[in-house]
mmCIF file of C-alpha atoms and ligand atoms in Angstrom:
data_model
loop_
_atom_site.group_PDB
_atom_site.id
_atom_site.type_symbol
_atom_site.label_atom_id
_atom_site.label_comp_id
_atom_site.label_asym_id
_atom_site.label_seq_id
_atom_site.Cartn_x
_atom_site.Cartn_y
_atom_site.Cartn_z
ATOM 1 C CA MET K 29 -95.394 -85.316 -7.515
ATOM 2 C CA SER K 30 -96.304 -83.487 -4.325
ATOM 3 C CA THR K 31 -94.964 -85.110 -1.128
ATOM 4 C CA PRO K 32 -97.695 -86.528 1.102
ATOM 5 C CA ALA K 33 -97.229 -86.796 4.884
ATOM 6 C CA ASP K 34 -94.896 -89.716 5.733
ATOM 7 C CA PRO K 35 -97.475 -92.253 7.045
ATOM 8 C CA GLU K 36 -99.439 -91.841 3.857
ATOM 9 C CA ILE K 37 -96.485 -92.520 1.606
ATOM 10 C CA LYS K 38 -96.430 -96.281 2.075
ATOM 11 C CA GLN K 39 -100.174 -96.615 1.599
ATOM 12 C CA GLN K 40 -99.920 -94.576 -1.545
ATOM 13 C CA VAL K 41 -96.992 -96.627 -2.902
ATOM 14 C CA GLN K 42 -98.695 -99.890 -1.999
ATOM 15 C CA ALA K 43 -101.959 -98.856 -3.651
ATOM 16 C CA PHE K 44 -100.041 -97.718 -6.701
ATOM 17 C CA TYR K 45 -98.283 -101.057 -7.181
ATOM 18 C CA ASP K 46 -101.390 -103.107 -6.366
ATOM 19 C CA HIS K 47 -103.599 -101.212 -8.800
ATOM 20 C CA VAL K 48 -101.269 -99.788 -11.444
ATOM 21 C CA GLY K 49 -97.589 -100.834 -11.377
ATOM 22 C CA TRP K 50 -98.147 -104.585 -11.386
ATOM 23 C CA LYS K 51 -101.133 -104.565 -13.720
ATOM 24 C CA ARG K 52 -100.348 -106.426 -16.909
ATOM 25 C CA VAL K 53 -100.388 -104.415 -20.109
ATOM 26 C CA GLY K 54 -100.557 -106.552 -23.198
ATOM 27 C CA ASP K 55 -99.078 -110.053 -23.238
ATOM 28 C CA CYS K 56 -95.527 -109.266 -22.340
ATOM 29 C CA CYS K 57 -95.194 -106.989 -19.362
ATOM 30 C CA TYR K 58 -96.392 -104.922 -16.456
ATOM 31 C CA GLN K 59 -97.179 -101.195 -16.448
ATOM 32 C CA ASN K 60 -93.905 -100.802 -14.504
ATOM 33 C CA ALA K 61 -91.961 -101.884 -17.598
ATOM 34 C CA ARG K 62 -92.575 -98.378 -18.992
ATOM 35 C CA TYR K 63 -89.442 -97.494 -16.999
ATOM 36 C CA GLU K 64 -87.340 -99.947 -18.986
ATOM 37 C CA ASP K 65 -86.245 -100.048 -22.607
ATOM 38 C CA LEU K 66 -87.475 -103.399 -23.895
ATOM 39 C CA ARG K 67 -86.560 -102.891 -27.568
ATOM 40 C CA PRO K 68 -84.371 -105.571 -29.183
ATOM 41 C CA VAL K 69 -81.595 -103.054 -29.838
ATOM 42 C CA SER K 70 -81.043 -102.541 -26.096
ATOM 43 C CA GLN K 71 -81.734 -106.109 -25.035
ATOM 44 C CA GLU K 72 -78.148 -107.348 -24.825
ATOM 45 C CA TYR K 73 -76.950 -104.303 -22.880
ATOM 46 C CA VAL K 74 -79.872 -104.352 -20.431
ATOM 47 C CA HIS K 75 -79.436 -108.112 -19.951
ATOM 48 C CA ARG K 76 -75.721 -107.811 -19.146
ATOM 49 C CA CYS K 77 -76.353 -104.957 -16.703
ATOM 50 C CA HIS K 78 -78.947 -107.059 -14.856
ATOM 51 C CA LEU K 79 -76.405 -109.848 -14.477
ATOM 52 C CA ARG K 80 -73.837 -107.560 -12.817
ATOM 53 C CA VAL K 81 -75.708 -108.106 -9.550
ATOM 54 C CA THR K 82 -74.659 -111.784 -9.444
ATOM 55 C CA ARG K 83 -70.959 -110.839 -9.211
ATOM 56 C CA HIS K 84 -71.378 -109.264 -5.815
ATOM 57 C CA ILE K 85 -73.664 -111.599 -3.907
ATOM 58 C CA THR K 86 -72.652 -114.852 -2.251
ATOM 59 C CA PRO K 87 -73.554 -117.433 -4.910
ATOM 60 C CA SER K 88 -75.246 -120.008 -2.676
ATOM 61 C CA GLY K 89 -76.886 -120.474 0.697
ATOM 62 C CA LYS K 90 -80.229 -121.232 2.298
ATOM 63 C CA TYR K 91 -82.093 -117.913 2.094
ATOM 64 C CA LEU K 92 -81.691 -115.037 -0.327
ATOM 65 C CA LEU K 93 -83.712 -111.943 0.536
ATOM 66 C CA ASP K 94 -85.212 -109.968 -2.346
ATOM 67 C CA ALA K 95 -86.294 -106.738 -0.633
ATOM 68 C CA GLY K 96 -89.000 -105.091 -2.738
ATOM 69 C CA SER K 97 -89.054 -108.065 -5.096
ATOM 70 C CA GLY K 98 -92.040 -106.995 -7.156
ATOM 71 C CA PRO K 99 -93.211 -109.933 -9.294
ATOM 72 C CA ILE K 100 -89.559 -110.863 -10.225
ATOM 73 C CA GLN K 101 -90.388 -109.315 -13.519
ATOM 74 C CA TYR K 102 -87.266 -109.996 -15.606
ATOM 75 C CA PRO K 103 -85.830 -113.476 -16.312
ATOM 76 C CA GLU K 104 -82.314 -112.359 -15.257
ATOM 77 C CA TYR K 105 -83.593 -111.799 -11.727
ATOM 78 C CA LEU K 106 -84.026 -115.561 -11.363
ATOM 79 C CA GLU K 107 -80.248 -115.963 -11.596
ATOM 80 C CA TYR K 108 -79.712 -114.213 -8.255
ATOM 81 C CA SER K 109 -81.280 -117.016 -6.213
ATOM 82 C CA LYS K 110 -80.237 -119.969 -8.373
ATOM 83 C CA GLY K 111 -77.775 -121.283 -5.777
ATOM 84 C CA TYR K 112 -80.151 -120.718 -2.860
ATOM 85 C CA GLN K 113 -82.698 -123.057 -1.386
ATOM 86 C CA TYR K 114 -85.255 -120.266 -0.922
ATOM 87 C CA ARG K 115 -85.778 -116.803 -2.297
ATOM 88 C CA VAL K 116 -87.579 -114.737 0.320
ATOM 89 C CA CYS K 117 -89.617 -112.099 -1.495
ATOM 90 C CA ALA K 118 -90.509 -109.167 0.746
ATOM 91 C CA ASP K 119 -92.784 -106.479 -0.660
ATOM 92 C CA ILE K 120 -95.600 -104.202 0.474
ATOM 93 C CA SER K 121 -97.646 -105.065 -2.599
ATOM 94 C CA HIS K 122 -99.866 -108.169 -2.370
ATOM 95 C CA VAL K 123 -100.224 -108.215 -6.129
ATOM 96 C CA ALA K 124 -96.433 -108.272 -6.550
ATOM 97 C CA LEU K 125 -96.096 -111.275 -4.259
ATOM 98 C CA LYS K 126 -98.976 -113.130 -5.890
ATOM 99 C CA GLU K 127 -97.298 -112.692 -9.267
ATOM 100 C CA ALA K 128 -93.891 -113.660 -7.827
ATOM 101 C CA ARG K 129 -95.392 -116.852 -6.414
ATOM 102 C CA GLU K 130 -96.663 -117.806 -9.849
ATOM 103 C CA ARG K 131 -93.152 -117.366 -11.176
ATOM 104 C CA ILE K 132 -91.094 -119.306 -8.619
ATOM 105 C CA ASN K 133 -93.594 -121.446 -6.676
ATOM 106 C CA ASP K 134 -91.891 -123.577 -4.013
ATOM 107 C CA HIS K 135 -88.536 -121.867 -4.435
ATOM 108 C CA GLY K 136 -90.090 -118.758 -2.889
ATOM 109 C CA LEU K 137 -91.284 -117.588 0.505
ATOM 110 C CA PHE K 138 -93.504 -114.535 0.272
ATOM 111 C CA VAL K 139 -93.784 -111.960 3.028
ATOM 112 C CA VAL K 140 -95.824 -108.772 2.899
ATOM 113 C CA SER K 141 -93.481 -106.418 4.694
ATOM 114 C CA ASP K 142 -91.782 -103.053 4.788
ATOM 115 C CA VAL K 143 -88.069 -102.943 3.898
ATOM 116 C CA ALA K 144 -87.548 -100.293 6.575
ATOM 117 C CA ASN K 145 -88.885 -102.654 9.254
ATOM 118 C CA LEU K 146 -88.178 -106.244 8.248
ATOM 119 C CA PRO K 147 -89.907 -109.024 10.207
ATOM 120 C CA PHE K 148 -86.816 -111.271 10.254
ATOM 121 C CA LYS K 149 -84.232 -112.291 12.833
ATOM 122 C CA GLU K 150 -80.746 -110.895 12.515
ATOM 123 C CA ASP K 151 -77.992 -112.778 10.653
ATOM 124 C CA ILE K 152 -80.151 -115.137 8.602
ATOM 125 C CA PHE K 153 -79.758 -114.186 4.926
ATOM 126 C CA GLY K 154 -76.784 -115.458 2.941
ATOM 127 C CA GLY K 155 -77.471 -112.883 0.249
ATOM 128 C CA VAL K 156 -79.641 -109.799 -0.132
ATOM 129 C CA VAL K 157 -80.717 -107.961 -3.274
ATOM 130 C CA SER K 158 -82.913 -104.907 -3.541
ATOM 131 C CA LEU K 159 -83.539 -103.270 -6.878
ATOM 132 C CA HIS K 160 -85.321 -99.976 -7.500
ATOM 133 C CA THR K 161 -87.146 -100.042 -4.177
ATOM 134 C CA PHE K 162 -85.386 -97.797 -1.633
ATOM 135 C CA HIS K 163 -86.282 -94.719 -3.674
ATOM 136 C CA HIS K 164 -89.927 -95.252 -2.679
ATOM 137 C CA LEU K 165 -89.033 -94.433 0.938
ATOM 138 C CA PRO K 166 -88.604 -90.976 2.474
ATOM 139 C CA ARG K 167 -84.971 -90.144 3.278
ATOM 140 C CA ASP K 168 -85.004 -91.122 6.975
ATOM 141 C CA GLU K 169 -86.588 -94.448 6.189
ATOM 142 C CA GLN K 170 -83.969 -95.162 3.548
ATOM 143 C CA VAL K 171 -81.414 -94.998 6.369
ATOM 144 C CA GLU K 172 -83.544 -97.497 8.305
ATOM 145 C CA ALA K 173 -83.837 -99.765 5.280
ATOM 146 C CA TYR K 174 -80.036 -99.941 4.902
ATOM 147 C CA ALA K 175 -79.750 -100.724 8.617
ATOM 148 C CA GLU K 176 -82.368 -103.463 8.309
ATOM 149 C CA ILE K 177 -80.610 -105.096 5.360
ATOM 150 C CA PHE K 178 -77.339 -105.006 7.303
ATOM 151 C CA ARG K 179 -78.999 -106.489 10.389
ATOM 152 C CA VAL K 180 -80.504 -109.512 8.640
ATOM 153 C CA MET K 181 -77.374 -110.439 6.632
ATOM 154 C CA ILE K 182 -75.160 -113.281 7.806
ATOM 155 C CA PRO K 183 -71.682 -111.908 8.642
ATOM 156 C CA SER K 184 -69.089 -112.335 5.848
ATOM 157 C CA ASN K 185 -71.823 -111.972 3.244
ATOM 158 C CA SER K 186 -72.898 -109.111 1.056
ATOM 159 C CA ALA K 187 -75.974 -107.250 -0.114
ATOM 160 C CA VAL K 188 -76.561 -105.464 -3.414
ATOM 161 C CA ILE K 189 -78.787 -102.417 -3.660
ATOM 162 C CA VAL K 190 -79.582 -100.822 -7.007
ATOM 163 C CA ASN K 191 -81.162 -97.390 -7.112
ATOM 164 C CA GLY K 192 -80.949 -94.241 -9.212
ATOM 165 C CA TRP K 193 -79.064 -91.083 -8.217
ATOM 166 C CA ARG K 194 -81.042 -87.873 -7.866
ATOM 167 C CA GLU K 195 -78.949 -86.373 -10.624
ATOM 168 C CA SER K 196 -76.303 -87.931 -12.825
ATOM 169 C CA PRO K 197 -73.582 -85.671 -14.279
ATOM 170 C CA LEU K 198 -73.336 -88.019 -17.255
ATOM 171 C CA MET K 199 -77.041 -87.773 -18.017
ATOM 172 C CA ARG K 200 -76.980 -84.022 -17.415
ATOM 173 C CA PHE K 201 -74.323 -83.793 -20.109
ATOM 174 C CA PHE K 202 -76.545 -85.703 -22.536
ATOM 175 C CA SER K 203 -79.821 -84.012 -21.627
ATOM 176 C CA PRO K 204 -79.770 -81.360 -24.419
ATOM 177 C CA LEU K 205 -79.181 -84.128 -26.948
ATOM 178 C CA ILE K 206 -82.000 -86.187 -25.438
ATOM 179 C CA ARG K 207 -84.363 -83.189 -25.672
ATOM 180 C CA ILE K 208 -83.492 -82.671 -29.321
ATOM 181 C CA ALA K 209 -83.939 -86.391 -30.034
ATOM 182 C CA VAL K 210 -87.372 -86.396 -28.319
ATOM 183 C CA PHE K 211 -88.425 -83.495 -30.536
ATOM 184 C CA ILE K 212 -87.214 -85.214 -33.719
ATOM 185 C CA LEU K 213 -88.759 -88.559 -32.748
ATOM 186 C CA ARG K 214 -92.144 -86.915 -32.099
ATOM 187 C CA ILE K 215 -92.126 -85.301 -35.516
ATOM 188 C CA TYR K 216 -90.998 -88.536 -37.163
ATOM 189 C CA ARG K 217 -93.620 -90.638 -35.411
ATOM 190 C CA ARG K 218 -96.420 -88.230 -36.203
ATOM 191 C CA ALA K 219 -95.344 -88.054 -39.820
ATOM 192 C CA THR K 220 -95.162 -91.826 -40.128
ATOM 193 C CA GLY K 221 -98.182 -92.505 -37.884
ATOM 194 C CA ARG K 222 -96.084 -94.744 -35.653
ATOM 195 C CA GLU K 223 -96.391 -94.231 -31.922
ATOM 196 C CA SER K 224 -94.802 -96.401 -29.279
ATOM 197 C CA TYR K 225 -97.029 -97.791 -26.528
ATOM 198 C CA PHE K 226 -95.366 -95.746 -23.815
ATOM 199 C CA GLU K 227 -95.274 -92.476 -25.640
ATOM 200 C CA GLN K 228 -97.487 -89.659 -24.452
ATOM 201 C CA ASP K 229 -100.042 -88.186 -26.800
ATOM 202 C CA GLN K 230 -100.891 -84.510 -26.910
ATOM 203 C CA HIS K 231 -103.567 -84.882 -24.206
ATOM 204 C CA GLY K 232 -101.005 -85.970 -21.594
ATOM 205 C CA SER K 233 -102.170 -89.553 -21.476
ATOM 206 C CA ASN K 234 -100.916 -92.608 -23.281
ATOM 207 C CA SER K 235 -102.764 -95.550 -24.728
ATOM 208 C CA SER K 236 -103.397 -96.972 -21.236
ATOM 209 C CA GLY K 237 -105.762 -94.005 -20.756
ATOM 210 C CA MET K 238 -103.955 -92.774 -17.619
ATOM 211 C CA THR K 239 -102.389 -89.392 -17.018
ATOM 212 C CA ASP K 240 -98.704 -89.122 -16.124
ATOM 213 C CA GLU K 241 -99.641 -88.390 -12.490
ATOM 214 C CA GLN K 242 -101.676 -91.592 -12.264
ATOM 215 C CA GLN K 243 -98.802 -93.605 -13.703
ATOM 216 C CA ALA K 244 -96.246 -92.665 -11.068
ATOM 217 C CA THR K 245 -95.860 -92.709 -7.301
ATOM 218 C CA PHE K 246 -93.647 -91.268 -4.540
ATOM 219 C CA VAL K 247 -89.916 -91.284 -5.318
ATOM 220 C CA HIS K 248 -87.046 -89.753 -3.344
ATOM 221 C CA ARG K 249 -83.494 -90.073 -4.642
ATOM 222 C CA GLU K 250 -80.234 -89.052 -3.017
ATOM 223 C CA ASP K 251 -76.698 -88.326 -4.206
ATOM 224 C CA PRO K 252 -73.337 -90.059 -3.580
ATOM 225 C CA SER K 253 -72.250 -87.654 -0.849
ATOM 226 C CA TRP K 254 -75.414 -88.347 1.153
ATOM 227 C CA LEU K 255 -74.918 -92.100 0.741
ATOM 228 C CA LYS K 256 -71.270 -91.987 1.826
ATOM 229 C CA GLN K 257 -72.005 -89.744 4.779
ATOM 230 C CA GLU K 258 -75.242 -91.252 6.112
ATOM 231 C CA ILE K 259 -74.798 -94.911 5.223
ATOM 232 C CA GLY K 260 -71.045 -95.278 4.686
ATOM 233 C CA SER K 261 -70.436 -94.022 8.222
ATOM 234 C CA GLU K 262 -72.569 -96.887 9.593
ATOM 235 C CA MET K 263 -71.465 -99.825 7.427
ATOM 236 C CA PRO K 264 -68.807 -100.603 4.811
ATOM 237 C CA LEU K 265 -70.084 -99.909 1.307
ATOM 238 C CA GLU K 266 -68.702 -99.785 -2.205
ATOM 239 C CA ILE K 267 -70.246 -98.155 -5.252
ATOM 240 C CA PHE K 268 -70.024 -99.729 -8.714
ATOM 241 C CA VAL K 269 -71.931 -99.092 -11.907
ATOM 242 C CA TRP K 270 -75.134 -101.019 -12.554
ATOM 243 C CA ARG K 271 -76.050 -99.007 -15.638
ATOM 244 C CA SER K 272 -74.645 -95.612 -16.452
ATOM 245 C CA VAL K 273 -77.436 -94.413 -18.742
ATOM 246 C CA SER K 274 -81.121 -93.752 -18.187
ATOM 247 C CA THR K 275 -84.032 -95.326 -20.031
ATOM 248 C CA ASP K 276 -84.674 -91.945 -21.686
ATOM 249 C CA PHE K 277 -81.128 -92.022 -23.028
ATOM 250 C CA LEU K 278 -81.657 -95.501 -24.474
ATOM 251 C CA ARG K 279 -85.051 -94.796 -26.002
ATOM 252 C CA THR K 280 -84.097 -91.525 -27.596
ATOM 253 C CA LEU K 281 -80.457 -91.924 -28.635
ATOM 254 C CA ILE K 282 -80.061 -95.647 -29.267
ATOM 255 C CA HIS K 283 -81.484 -96.955 -32.525
ATOM 256 C CA ARG K 284 -80.768 -100.036 -34.574
ATOM 257 C CA LYS K 285 -80.232 -98.109 -37.786
ATOM 258 C CA LEU K 286 -77.787 -95.776 -36.062
ATOM 259 C CA GLY K 287 -75.555 -98.615 -34.884
ATOM 260 C CA GLY K 288 -77.211 -98.697 -31.460
ATOM 261 C CA ARG K 289 -76.100 -102.215 -30.606
ATOM 262 C CA LEU K 290 -72.467 -101.374 -31.262
ATOM 263 C CA VAL K 291 -72.713 -98.149 -29.255
ATOM 264 C CA LEU K 292 -74.099 -100.104 -26.308
ATOM 265 C CA ARG K 293 -71.341 -102.705 -26.544
ATOM 266 C CA LEU K 294 -68.820 -99.881 -26.372
ATOM 267 C CA LEU K 295 -70.657 -98.334 -23.434
ATOM 268 C CA TYR K 296 -70.737 -101.659 -21.588
ATOM 269 C CA TRP K 297 -67.023 -102.060 -22.180
ATOM 270 C CA LEU K 298 -66.379 -98.571 -20.779
ATOM 271 C CA GLU K 299 -68.479 -99.399 -17.727
ATOM 272 C CA GLU K 300 -66.417 -102.544 -17.197
ATOM 273 C CA CYS K 301 -63.188 -100.507 -17.470
ATOM 274 C CA ALA K 302 -64.280 -97.836 -15.007
ATOM 275 C CA PRO K 303 -67.050 -99.320 -12.817
ATOM 276 C CA ARG K 304 -66.399 -97.051 -9.841
ATOM 277 C CA VAL K 305 -66.240 -93.809 -11.816
ATOM 278 C CA LEU K 306 -69.374 -94.585 -13.805
ATOM 279 C CA GLY K 307 -71.039 -95.819 -10.617
ATOM 280 C CA LEU K 308 -70.638 -92.308 -9.214
ATOM 281 C CA TYR K 309 -71.303 -90.242 -12.340
ATOM 282 C CA GLY K 310 -73.751 -92.460 -14.228
ATOM 283 C CA GLN K 311 -77.459 -92.879 -13.578
ATOM 284 C CA TYR K 312 -77.718 -96.143 -11.625
ATOM 285 C CA PRO K 313 -75.205 -97.267 -9.005
ATOM 286 C CA LEU K 314 -74.847 -100.797 -7.722
ATOM 287 C CA ILE K 315 -74.189 -100.451 -4.006
ATOM 288 C CA VAL K 316 -72.463 -103.352 -2.258
ATOM 289 C CA ILE K 317 -72.654 -103.674 1.503
ATOM 290 C CA ARG K 318 -70.434 -106.197 3.251
ATOM 291 C CA LYS K 319 -70.927 -107.361 6.787
ATOM 292 C CA ALA K 320 -67.627 -108.199 8.403
HETATM 293 C C1 SAM L 428 -89.930 -100.277 -8.953
HETATM 294 S S1 SAM L 428 -90.538 -101.715 -8.181
HETATM 295 C C2 SAM L 428 -89.099 -102.765 -8.302
HETATM 296 C C3 SAM L 428 -89.445 -104.202 -8.187
HETATM 297 C C4 SAM L 428 -88.288 -105.161 -8.471
HETATM 298 N N1 SAM L 428 -87.253 -105.053 -7.473
HETATM 299 C C5 SAM L 428 -87.720 -104.866 -9.841
HETATM 300 O O1 SAM L 428 -86.591 -104.384 -9.955
HETATM 301 O O2 SAM L 428 -88.431 -105.149 -10.813
HETATM 302 C C6 SAM L 428 -90.553 -101.286 -6.471
HETATM 303 C C7 SAM L 428 -91.137 -102.391 -5.585
HETATM 304 O O3 SAM L 428 -90.863 -102.034 -4.239
HETATM 305 C C8 SAM L 428 -92.033 -102.271 -3.466
HETATM 306 N N2 SAM L 428 -91.942 -101.358 -2.303
HETATM 307 C C9 SAM L 428 -92.055 -100.008 -2.291
HETATM 308 N N3 SAM L 428 -91.897 -99.534 -1.043
HETATM 309 C C10 SAM L 428 -91.685 -100.629 -0.253
HETATM 310 C C11 SAM L 428 -91.458 -100.799 1.136
HETATM 311 N N4 SAM L 428 -91.434 -99.754 1.973
HETATM 312 N N5 SAM L 428 -91.283 -102.054 1.601
HETATM 313 C C12 SAM L 428 -91.339 -103.130 0.769
HETATM 314 N N6 SAM L 428 -91.543 -103.023 -0.557
HETATM 315 C C13 SAM L 428 -91.712 -101.792 -1.066
HETATM 316 C C14 SAM L 428 -93.174 -101.977 -4.401
HETATM 317 O O4 SAM L 428 -94.361 -102.579 -3.967
HETATM 318 C C15 SAM L 428 -92.633 -102.560 -5.706
HETATM 319 O O5 SAM L 428 -92.981 -103.907 -5.837
#
């Protein structure tokens, strides 16, 4: 997408999530779920990756901040605030917060706010999580968002931020294979007349009737050296793996009939053996910030 002037970015992202991202499609999910692989074959792997977050946050306290909570769309997300009295959902999308309220009712406090300028006092959150949100901010504001998270955390506690890298060497290695698999899957699906909901047709729109451009919004990703230099110089951080492979990898290369479940168990095991290496070279890092 083209990059709009900075002040327009937030309005554009907010409008996107209010009108597109958090619109329900079918019975099961939101439009945003097109960025996840929801097939049964990947379910166990995706589920276990979601739960990695719980290892790094303080398990209980009064307030847990979910910065860019969205509607708390996956059941695993509920685990993060289980030991907390309140989950404070902060998001720029009204629709997200309305949906989140329906999900957690009195357990939640819902604040329309910008993660780069949080309307909270310092040192009040026992735990902080932020998943797939910082990438919607321009680079300078990502620095501010990290500083804000650090400011509102209670000392001795930790925050978990999950985001994607701009480029993952592991996914770059697999990209020719993914391209070949996309080609084969298209032929197979046309021949058999089966087309997945999220798959594009030849007119560049899918069954939701929207073009690719309409189905996406501003995203800016960085690489590990930027993170270490710009953020690591300001606060202590560690990088682990959240998930080493992209959704494209899962959808194209993982299939039940090809032993997909077993492959993903092996992959999960590898990630557990080398969480720091795959955190750096895989697609999605889990960034832990500790406040001394
Ligand atoms: C990709 S969704 C992720 C939602 C949720 N964390 C998840 O993993 O399902 C990104 C969310 O961040 C919110 N968001 C984007 N920019 C934001 C900002 N500057 N401040 C607060 N929320 C923001 C969007 O409204 C959206 O709900």
